[in-house]
PDB file of C-alpha atoms in Angstrom:
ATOM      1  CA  UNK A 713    -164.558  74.731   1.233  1.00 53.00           C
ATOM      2  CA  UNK A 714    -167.674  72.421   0.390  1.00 58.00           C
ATOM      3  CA  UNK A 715    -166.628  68.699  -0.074  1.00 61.00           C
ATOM      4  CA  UNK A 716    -166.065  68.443  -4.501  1.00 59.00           C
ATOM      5  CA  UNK A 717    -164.641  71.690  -4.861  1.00 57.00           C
ATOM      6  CA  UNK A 718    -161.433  71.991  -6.411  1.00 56.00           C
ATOM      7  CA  UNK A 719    -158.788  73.710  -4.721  1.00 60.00           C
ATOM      8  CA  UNK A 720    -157.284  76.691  -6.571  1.00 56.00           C
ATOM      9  CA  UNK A 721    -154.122  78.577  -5.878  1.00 56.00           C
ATOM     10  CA  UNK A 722    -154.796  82.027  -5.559  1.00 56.00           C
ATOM     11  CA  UNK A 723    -152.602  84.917  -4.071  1.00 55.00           C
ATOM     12  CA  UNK A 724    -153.934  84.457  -0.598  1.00 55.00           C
ATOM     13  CA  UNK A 725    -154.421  80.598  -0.172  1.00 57.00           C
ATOM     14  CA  UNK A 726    -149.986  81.148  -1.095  1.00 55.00           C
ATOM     15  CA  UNK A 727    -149.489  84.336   1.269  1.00 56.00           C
ATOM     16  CA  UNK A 728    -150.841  81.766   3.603  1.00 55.00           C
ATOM     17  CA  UNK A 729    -148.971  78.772   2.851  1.00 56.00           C
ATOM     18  CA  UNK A 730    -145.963  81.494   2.954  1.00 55.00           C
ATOM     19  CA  UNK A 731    -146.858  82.760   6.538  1.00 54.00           C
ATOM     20  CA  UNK A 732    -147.453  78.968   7.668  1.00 51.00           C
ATOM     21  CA  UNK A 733    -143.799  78.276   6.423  1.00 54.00           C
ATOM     22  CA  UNK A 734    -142.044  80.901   8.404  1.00 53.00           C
ATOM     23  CA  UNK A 735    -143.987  79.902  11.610  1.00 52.00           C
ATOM     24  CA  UNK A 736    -142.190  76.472  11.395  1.00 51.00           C
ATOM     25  CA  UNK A 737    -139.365  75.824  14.137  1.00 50.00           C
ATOM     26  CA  UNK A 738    -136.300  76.297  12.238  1.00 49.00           C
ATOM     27  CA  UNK A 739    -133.655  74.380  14.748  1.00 45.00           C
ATOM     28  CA  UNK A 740    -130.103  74.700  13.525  1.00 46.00           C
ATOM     29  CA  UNK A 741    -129.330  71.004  12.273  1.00 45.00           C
ATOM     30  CA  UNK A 742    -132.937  69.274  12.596  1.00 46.00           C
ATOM     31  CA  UNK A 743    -134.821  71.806   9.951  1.00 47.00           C
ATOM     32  CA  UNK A 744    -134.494  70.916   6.361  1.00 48.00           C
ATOM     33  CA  UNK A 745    -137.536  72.878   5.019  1.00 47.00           C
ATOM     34  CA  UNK A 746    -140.065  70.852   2.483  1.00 47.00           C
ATOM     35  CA  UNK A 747    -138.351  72.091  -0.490  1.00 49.00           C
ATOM     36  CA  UNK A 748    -136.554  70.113  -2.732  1.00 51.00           C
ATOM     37  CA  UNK A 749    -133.946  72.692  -3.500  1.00 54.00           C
ATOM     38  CA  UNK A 750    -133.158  72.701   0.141  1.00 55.00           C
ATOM     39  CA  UNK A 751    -132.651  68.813   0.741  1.00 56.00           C
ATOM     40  CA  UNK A 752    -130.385  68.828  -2.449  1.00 59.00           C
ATOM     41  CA  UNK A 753    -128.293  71.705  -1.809  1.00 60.00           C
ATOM     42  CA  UNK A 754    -127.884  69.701   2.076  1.00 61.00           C
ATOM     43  CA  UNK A 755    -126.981  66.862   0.698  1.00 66.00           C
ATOM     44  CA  UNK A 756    -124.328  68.356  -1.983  1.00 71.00           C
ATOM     45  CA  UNK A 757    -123.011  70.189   1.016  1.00 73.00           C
ATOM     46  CA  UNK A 758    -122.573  66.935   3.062  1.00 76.00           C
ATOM     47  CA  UNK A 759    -120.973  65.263   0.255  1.00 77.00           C
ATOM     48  CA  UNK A 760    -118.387  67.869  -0.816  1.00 79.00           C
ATOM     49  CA  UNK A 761    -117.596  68.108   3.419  1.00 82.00           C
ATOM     50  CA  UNK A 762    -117.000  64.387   3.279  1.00 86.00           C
ATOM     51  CA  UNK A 763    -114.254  64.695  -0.015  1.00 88.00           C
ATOM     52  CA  UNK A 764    -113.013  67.610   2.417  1.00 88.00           C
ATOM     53  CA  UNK A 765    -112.377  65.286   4.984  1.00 90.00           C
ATOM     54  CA  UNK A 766    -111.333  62.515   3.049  1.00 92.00           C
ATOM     55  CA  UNK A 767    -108.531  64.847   0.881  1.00 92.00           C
ATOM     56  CA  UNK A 768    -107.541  66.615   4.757  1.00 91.00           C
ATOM     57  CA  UNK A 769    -106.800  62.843   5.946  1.00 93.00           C
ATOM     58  CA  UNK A 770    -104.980  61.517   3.000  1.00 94.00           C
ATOM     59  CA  UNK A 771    -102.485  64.441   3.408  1.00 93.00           C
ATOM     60  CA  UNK A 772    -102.335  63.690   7.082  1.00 92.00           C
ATOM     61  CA  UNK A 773    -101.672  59.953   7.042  1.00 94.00           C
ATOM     62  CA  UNK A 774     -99.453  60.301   3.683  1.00 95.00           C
ATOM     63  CA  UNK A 775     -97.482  63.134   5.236  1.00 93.00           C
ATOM     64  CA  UNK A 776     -97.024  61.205   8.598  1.00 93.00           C
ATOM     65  CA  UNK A 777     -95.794  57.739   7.494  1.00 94.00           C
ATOM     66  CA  UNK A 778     -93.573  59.463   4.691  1.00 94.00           C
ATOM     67  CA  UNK A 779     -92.107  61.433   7.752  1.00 93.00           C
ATOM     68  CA  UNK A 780     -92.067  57.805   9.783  1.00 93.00           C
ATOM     69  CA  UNK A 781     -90.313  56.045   6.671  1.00 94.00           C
ATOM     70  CA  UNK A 782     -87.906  58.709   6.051  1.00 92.00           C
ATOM     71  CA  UNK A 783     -86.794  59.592   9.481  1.00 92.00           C
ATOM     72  CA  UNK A 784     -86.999  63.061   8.744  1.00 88.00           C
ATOM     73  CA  UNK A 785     -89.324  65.955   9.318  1.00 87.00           C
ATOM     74  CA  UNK A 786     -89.200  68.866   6.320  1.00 87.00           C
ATOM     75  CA  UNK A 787     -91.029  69.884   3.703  1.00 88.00           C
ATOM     76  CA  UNK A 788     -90.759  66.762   0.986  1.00 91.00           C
ATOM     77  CA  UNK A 789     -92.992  64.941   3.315  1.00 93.00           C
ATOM     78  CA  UNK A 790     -95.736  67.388   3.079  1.00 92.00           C
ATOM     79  CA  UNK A 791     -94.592  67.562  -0.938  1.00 93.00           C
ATOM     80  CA  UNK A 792     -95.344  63.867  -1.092  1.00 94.00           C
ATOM     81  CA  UNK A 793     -98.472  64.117   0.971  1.00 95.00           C
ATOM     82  CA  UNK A 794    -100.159  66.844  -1.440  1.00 94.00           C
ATOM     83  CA  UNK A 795     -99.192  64.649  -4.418  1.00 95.00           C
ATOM     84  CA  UNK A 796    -100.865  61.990  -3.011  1.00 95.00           C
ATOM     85  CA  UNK A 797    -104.095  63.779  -1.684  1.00 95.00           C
ATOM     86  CA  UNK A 798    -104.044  66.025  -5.361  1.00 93.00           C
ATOM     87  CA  UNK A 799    -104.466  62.226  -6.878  1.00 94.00           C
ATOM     88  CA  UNK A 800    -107.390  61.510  -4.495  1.00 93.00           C
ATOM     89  CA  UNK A 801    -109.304  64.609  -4.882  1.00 90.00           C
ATOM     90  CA  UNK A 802    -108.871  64.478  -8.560  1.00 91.00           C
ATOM     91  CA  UNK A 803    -110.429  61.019  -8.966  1.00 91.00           C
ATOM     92  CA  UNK A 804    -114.132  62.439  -8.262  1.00 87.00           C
ATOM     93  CA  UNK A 805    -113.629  64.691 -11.117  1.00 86.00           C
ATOM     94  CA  UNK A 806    -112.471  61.460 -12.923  1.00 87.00           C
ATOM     95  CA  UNK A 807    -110.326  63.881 -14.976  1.00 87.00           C
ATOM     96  CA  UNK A 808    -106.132  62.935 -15.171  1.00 90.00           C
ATOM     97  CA  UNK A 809    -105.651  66.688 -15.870  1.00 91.00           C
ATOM     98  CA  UNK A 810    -107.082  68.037 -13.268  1.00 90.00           C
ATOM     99  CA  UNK A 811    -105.932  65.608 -10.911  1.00 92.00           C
ATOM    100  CA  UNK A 812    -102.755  66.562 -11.877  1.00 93.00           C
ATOM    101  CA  UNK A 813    -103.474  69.947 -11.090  1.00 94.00           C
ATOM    102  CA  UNK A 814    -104.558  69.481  -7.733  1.00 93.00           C
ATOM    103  CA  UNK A 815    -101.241  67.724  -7.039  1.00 94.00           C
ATOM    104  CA  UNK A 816     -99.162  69.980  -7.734  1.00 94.00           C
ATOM    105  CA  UNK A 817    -100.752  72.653  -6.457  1.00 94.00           C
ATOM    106  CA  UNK A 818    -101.423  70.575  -2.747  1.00 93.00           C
ATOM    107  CA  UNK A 819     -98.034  69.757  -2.987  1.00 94.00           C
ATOM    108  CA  UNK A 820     -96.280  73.216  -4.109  1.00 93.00           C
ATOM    109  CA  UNK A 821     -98.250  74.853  -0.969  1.00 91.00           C
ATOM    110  CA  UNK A 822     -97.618  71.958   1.711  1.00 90.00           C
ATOM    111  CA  UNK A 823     -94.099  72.257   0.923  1.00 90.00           C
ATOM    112  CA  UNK A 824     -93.979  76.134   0.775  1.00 88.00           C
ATOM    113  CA  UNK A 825     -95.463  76.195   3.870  1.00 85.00           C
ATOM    114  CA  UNK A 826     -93.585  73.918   5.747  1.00 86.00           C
ATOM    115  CA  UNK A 827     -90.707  75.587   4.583  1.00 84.00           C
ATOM    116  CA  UNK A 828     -91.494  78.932   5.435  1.00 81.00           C
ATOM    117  CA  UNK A 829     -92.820  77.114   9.091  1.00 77.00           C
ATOM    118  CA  UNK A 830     -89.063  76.030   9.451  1.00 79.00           C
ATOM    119  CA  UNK A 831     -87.176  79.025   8.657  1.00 74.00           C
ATOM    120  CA  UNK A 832     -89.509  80.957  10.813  1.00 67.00           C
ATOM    121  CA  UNK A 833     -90.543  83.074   8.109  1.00 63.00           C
ATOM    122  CA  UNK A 834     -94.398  83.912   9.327  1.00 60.00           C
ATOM    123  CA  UNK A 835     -95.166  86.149  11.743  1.00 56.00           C
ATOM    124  CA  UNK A 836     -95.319  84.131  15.142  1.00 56.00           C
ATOM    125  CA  UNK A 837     -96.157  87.107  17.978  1.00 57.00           C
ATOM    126  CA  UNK A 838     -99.648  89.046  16.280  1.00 55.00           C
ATOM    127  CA  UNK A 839     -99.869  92.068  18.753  1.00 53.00           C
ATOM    128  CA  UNK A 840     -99.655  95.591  19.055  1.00 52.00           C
ATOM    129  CA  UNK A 841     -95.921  95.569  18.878  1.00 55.00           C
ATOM    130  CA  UNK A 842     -95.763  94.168  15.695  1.00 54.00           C
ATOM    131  CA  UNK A 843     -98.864  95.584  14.758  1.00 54.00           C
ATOM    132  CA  UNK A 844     -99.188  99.169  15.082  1.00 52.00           C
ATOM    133  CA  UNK A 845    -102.488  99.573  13.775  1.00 53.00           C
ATOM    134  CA  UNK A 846    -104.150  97.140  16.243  1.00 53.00           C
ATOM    135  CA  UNK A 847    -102.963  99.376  18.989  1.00 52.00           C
ATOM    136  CA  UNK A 848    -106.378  99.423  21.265  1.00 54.00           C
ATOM    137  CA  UNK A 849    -104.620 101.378  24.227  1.00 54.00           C
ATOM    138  CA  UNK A 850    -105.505 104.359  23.012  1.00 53.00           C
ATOM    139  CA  UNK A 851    -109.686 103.237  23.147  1.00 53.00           C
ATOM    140  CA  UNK A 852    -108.700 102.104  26.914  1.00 51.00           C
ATOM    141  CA  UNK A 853    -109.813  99.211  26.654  1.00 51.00           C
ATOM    142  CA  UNK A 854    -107.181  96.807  27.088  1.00 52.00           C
ATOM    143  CA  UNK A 855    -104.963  99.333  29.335  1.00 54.00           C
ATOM    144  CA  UNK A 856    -101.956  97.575  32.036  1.00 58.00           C
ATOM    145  CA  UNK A 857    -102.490  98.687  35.530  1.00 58.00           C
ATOM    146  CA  UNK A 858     -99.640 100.628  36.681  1.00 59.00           C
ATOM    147  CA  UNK A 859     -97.018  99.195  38.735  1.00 61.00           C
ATOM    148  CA  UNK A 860     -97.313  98.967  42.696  1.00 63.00           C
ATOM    149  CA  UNK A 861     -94.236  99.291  45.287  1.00 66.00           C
ATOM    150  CA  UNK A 862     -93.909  96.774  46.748  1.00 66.00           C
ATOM    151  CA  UNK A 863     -96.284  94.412  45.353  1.00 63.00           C
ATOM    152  CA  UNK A 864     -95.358  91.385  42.882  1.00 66.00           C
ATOM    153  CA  UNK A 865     -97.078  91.359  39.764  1.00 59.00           C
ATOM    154  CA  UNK A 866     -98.524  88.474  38.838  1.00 62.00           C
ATOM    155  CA  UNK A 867     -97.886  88.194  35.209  1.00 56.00           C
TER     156      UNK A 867
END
């Protein structure tokens, strides 16, 4: 292209710039691409993991110092602690209702769950015995040796 020429956009000065794009390094964690869509949607991702965090440690801290105040260890600790971690996630929506909202529904599940933790209500041993359908003996390929005379097992 002589020096003064303009520089159009034509079909294959952009299958270029396309092919020149995908031979780019694309490193997990280092490549953000040159598009602004990209960059934004990165940093709306970084700042909804960072409300993720923050809401996770509320509940963490609130739960464990209502547990230290109370003396006690059930499930209106982790009913407190979703209350209180509801109230913070509902202040970046600046929005009473739906702070409300996420309150009691943090705090209807921590305390559902804790309970059901307690009373041993979930299923604790995930295996073939309690799951037939995840029996893989009969593919052979998580088959127990037979037992030897005279030979300790070792598990």
């Amino acid at each position: 292209m002589e020096e003064g020429q303009p520089r159009y956009s034509t079909e294959i000065s952009d299958e270029y710039r396309f092919k020149y794009k995908q031979k780019i390094p694309r490193t997990p964690g280092l490549f953000y691409g040159d598009d602004r869509e990209v960059i934004f949607k990165t940093m709306n991702a970084l700042t909804y993991g960072a409300i993720t965090v923050l809401v996770g440690a509320t509940y963490g801290v609130t739960a464990g110092l209502v547990a230290k105040v109370r003396g006690k260890s059930d499930g209106w600790n982790h009913l407190c602690a979703g209350l209180v971690s509801g109230q913070v996630l509902g202040s970046f929506y600046k929005s009473v209702l739906i702070a409300r909202w996420f309150s009691a529904t943090f705090a209807t599940l921590g305390f559902f769950i804790k309970e059901f933790a307690d009373n041993d209500r979930f299923i604790t041993d995930i295996g073939p015995a309690n799951l037939p359908f995840l029996n893989f003996s009969e593919l052979s390929l998580f088959t127990k040796r037979p037992p030897r005379e005279g030979v300790k097992d070792s598990s």
